[in-house]
Amino acid sequence: MKRSVRAVYPGSFDPITNGHIYIAERAAAIFDDMRVSILVNPNKTYTFSVEARHAMASEALSHLSNVMVDHFTGLLVDYMRQQEAQVIIRGLRAMSDFEYEFQMALMNRRLAPEIETFFIITDANYSYLSSSAIRDIFQFGGSVKDVVPHCVFRCLRERFPAHPPGGKPHE
Ligand code: ADP
């Protein structure tokens, strides 16, 4: 009998970008059941509230029927066990991601040897894309329309209504 595999794609998603969506789509094509799980770290400040990050991710991923958006706080491996999930999904952009991701994967394996970390390489078009770059570019008046879903663009406009300072408003 085939065992169904549940995967979790954790991250801040502050906000979700087309790079994240690309990884979620590729993972959803492999795993039966997936959670895109938004991390709430009380020691970190975020640009968007967990509710806003959740709403943007849910809308952006609504075309994937086996993907559910969730959020969690605390250790990822504890959440994984609670969700009965076996696989952690992470995206890799460049070598610069690798060192951090490698360390995290080994640490998680030490904490929970039964859980596997699965890496998916980004699309070349998204290799430079990060949530922090989106926030910065938007605030300085640059165009982000083609690298974030429409719901994120809308939320960025609401979150930063006065940007760019003194410049023309985003269309
Ligand atoms: P974190 O705070 O954990 O870095 P992020 O939401 O920024 O959370 O990223 C979550 C995951 O998505 C990470 O594995 C990250 O490498 C990956 N990721 C972020 N941006 C991209 C992108 N443009 N292409 C592919 N993967 C990405």
Tab-separated table of C-alpha atoms in Angstrom, residues 61-165:
chain	number	residue	atom	x	y	z
A	61	LEU	CA	-1.601	29.359	-3.696
A	62	SER	CA	-5.349	28.832	-4.126
A	63	HIS	CA	-4.743	27.072	-7.484
A	64	LEU	CA	-2.925	24.203	-5.698
A	65	SER	CA	-5.581	21.868	-4.316
A	66	ASN	CA	-3.193	19.794	-2.179
A	67	VAL	CA	-1.618	22.834	-0.486
A	68	MET	CA	-2.863	24.315	2.761
A	69	VAL	CA	-1.487	27.464	4.402
A	70	ASP	CA	-0.824	27.314	8.121
A	71	HIS	CA	1.340	29.098	10.696
A	72	PHE	CA	3.352	27.971	13.675
A	73	THR	CA	5.636	29.137	16.392
A	74	GLY	CA	8.431	27.249	18.120
A	75	LEU	CA	10.665	24.520	16.776
A	76	LEU	CA	10.012	23.359	13.230
A	77	VAL	CA	10.591	19.702	14.126
A	78	ASP	CA	8.001	19.873	16.916
A	79	TYR	CA	5.494	21.327	14.465
A	80	MET	CA	6.407	18.633	11.894
A	81	ARG	CA	5.731	15.870	14.399
A	82	GLN	CA	2.482	17.460	15.478
A	83	GLN	CA	1.392	17.623	11.822
A	84	GLU	CA	2.658	14.071	11.142
A	85	ALA	CA	4.760	15.462	8.295
A	86	GLN	CA	7.847	13.663	7.011
A	87	VAL	CA	9.505	16.138	4.639
A	88	ILE	CA	10.748	19.729	4.993
A	89	ILE	CA	10.838	21.651	1.701
A	90	ARG	CA	13.382	24.420	1.233
A	91	GLY	CA	14.238	26.469	-1.827
A	92	LEU	CA	17.791	27.139	-2.972
A	93	ARG	CA	18.689	30.242	-4.901
A	94	ALA	CA	22.465	30.418	-4.898
A	95	MET	CA	25.516	29.129	-3.110
A	96	SER	CA	24.937	31.838	-0.525
A	97	ASP	CA	21.746	30.035	0.610
A	98	PHE	CA	23.544	26.732	0.785
A	99	GLU	CA	25.633	27.254	3.900
A	100	TYR	CA	22.702	28.361	6.049
A	101	GLU	CA	20.373	25.709	4.643
A	102	PHE	CA	22.975	22.967	5.118
A	103	GLN	CA	23.436	23.943	8.763
A	104	MET	CA	19.657	24.045	9.349
A	105	ALA	CA	19.106	20.693	7.648
A	106	LEU	CA	21.816	19.011	9.752
A	107	MET	CA	20.487	20.593	12.924
A	108	ASN	CA	16.956	19.444	12.144
A	109	ARG	CA	18.221	15.936	11.366
A	110	ARG	CA	19.973	15.850	14.714
A	111	LEU	CA	16.749	16.895	16.441
A	112	ALA	CA	14.489	14.616	14.386
A	113	PRO	CA	16.357	11.898	12.404
A	114	GLU	CA	13.117	10.574	10.874
A	115	ILE	CA	12.462	13.849	9.028
A	116	GLU	CA	14.051	14.561	5.639
A	117	THR	CA	14.913	17.985	4.188
A	118	PHE	CA	14.216	18.221	0.474
A	119	PHE	CA	15.792	21.035	-1.582
A	120	ILE	CA	14.324	22.452	-4.763
A	121	ILE	CA	16.422	24.711	-6.973
A	122	THR	CA	14.781	27.955	-7.980
A	123	ASP	CA	14.055	29.065	-11.509
A	124	ALA	CA	16.848	31.204	-12.990
A	125	ASN	CA	14.367	34.110	-13.231
A	126	TYR	CA	13.880	34.118	-9.459
A	127	SER	CA	17.416	33.515	-8.264
A	128	TYR	CA	17.828	37.155	-7.172
A	129	LEU	CA	14.389	37.415	-5.601
A	130	SER	CA	13.801	37.705	-1.850
A	131	SER	CA	11.033	39.123	0.325
A	132	SER	CA	13.392	41.762	1.717
A	133	ALA	CA	14.405	42.903	-1.793
A	134	ILE	CA	10.731	43.222	-2.714
A	135	ARG	CA	10.013	45.357	0.344
A	136	ASP	CA	13.008	47.625	-0.338
A	137	ILE	CA	12.409	47.989	-4.077
A	138	PHE	CA	8.729	48.773	-3.530
A	139	GLN	CA	9.451	51.408	-0.899
A	140	PHE	CA	11.923	53.164	-3.192
A	141	GLY	CA	9.455	53.206	-6.048
A	142	GLY	CA	10.783	50.336	-8.164
A	143	SER	CA	8.499	47.991	-10.019
A	144	VAL	CA	7.791	44.622	-8.396
A	145	LYS	CA	4.610	43.848	-10.304
A	146	ASP	CA	6.096	41.004	-12.340
A	147	VAL	CA	7.689	39.178	-9.395
A	148	VAL	CA	4.874	39.098	-6.834
A	149	PRO	CA	1.253	37.949	-7.181
A	150	HIS	CA	-1.393	40.656	-7.514
A	151	CYS	CA	-2.664	40.213	-3.930
A	152	VAL	CA	0.842	40.970	-2.609
A	153	PHE	CA	1.142	44.065	-4.773
A	154	ARG	CA	-2.187	45.250	-3.351
A	155	CYS	CA	-1.029	44.623	0.246
A	156	LEU	CA	2.293	46.407	-0.370
A	157	ARG	CA	0.346	49.463	-1.550
A	158	GLU	CA	-1.819	49.367	1.578
A	159	ARG	CA	1.151	48.821	3.876
A	160	PHE	CA	3.284	51.595	2.323
A	161	PRO	CA	0.706	54.126	1.090
A	162	ALA	CA	3.148	57.039	1.075
A	163	HIS	CA	5.833	55.353	-1.017
A	164	PRO	CA	7.881	56.268	-2.865
A	165	PRO	CA	8.420	59.395	-0.733
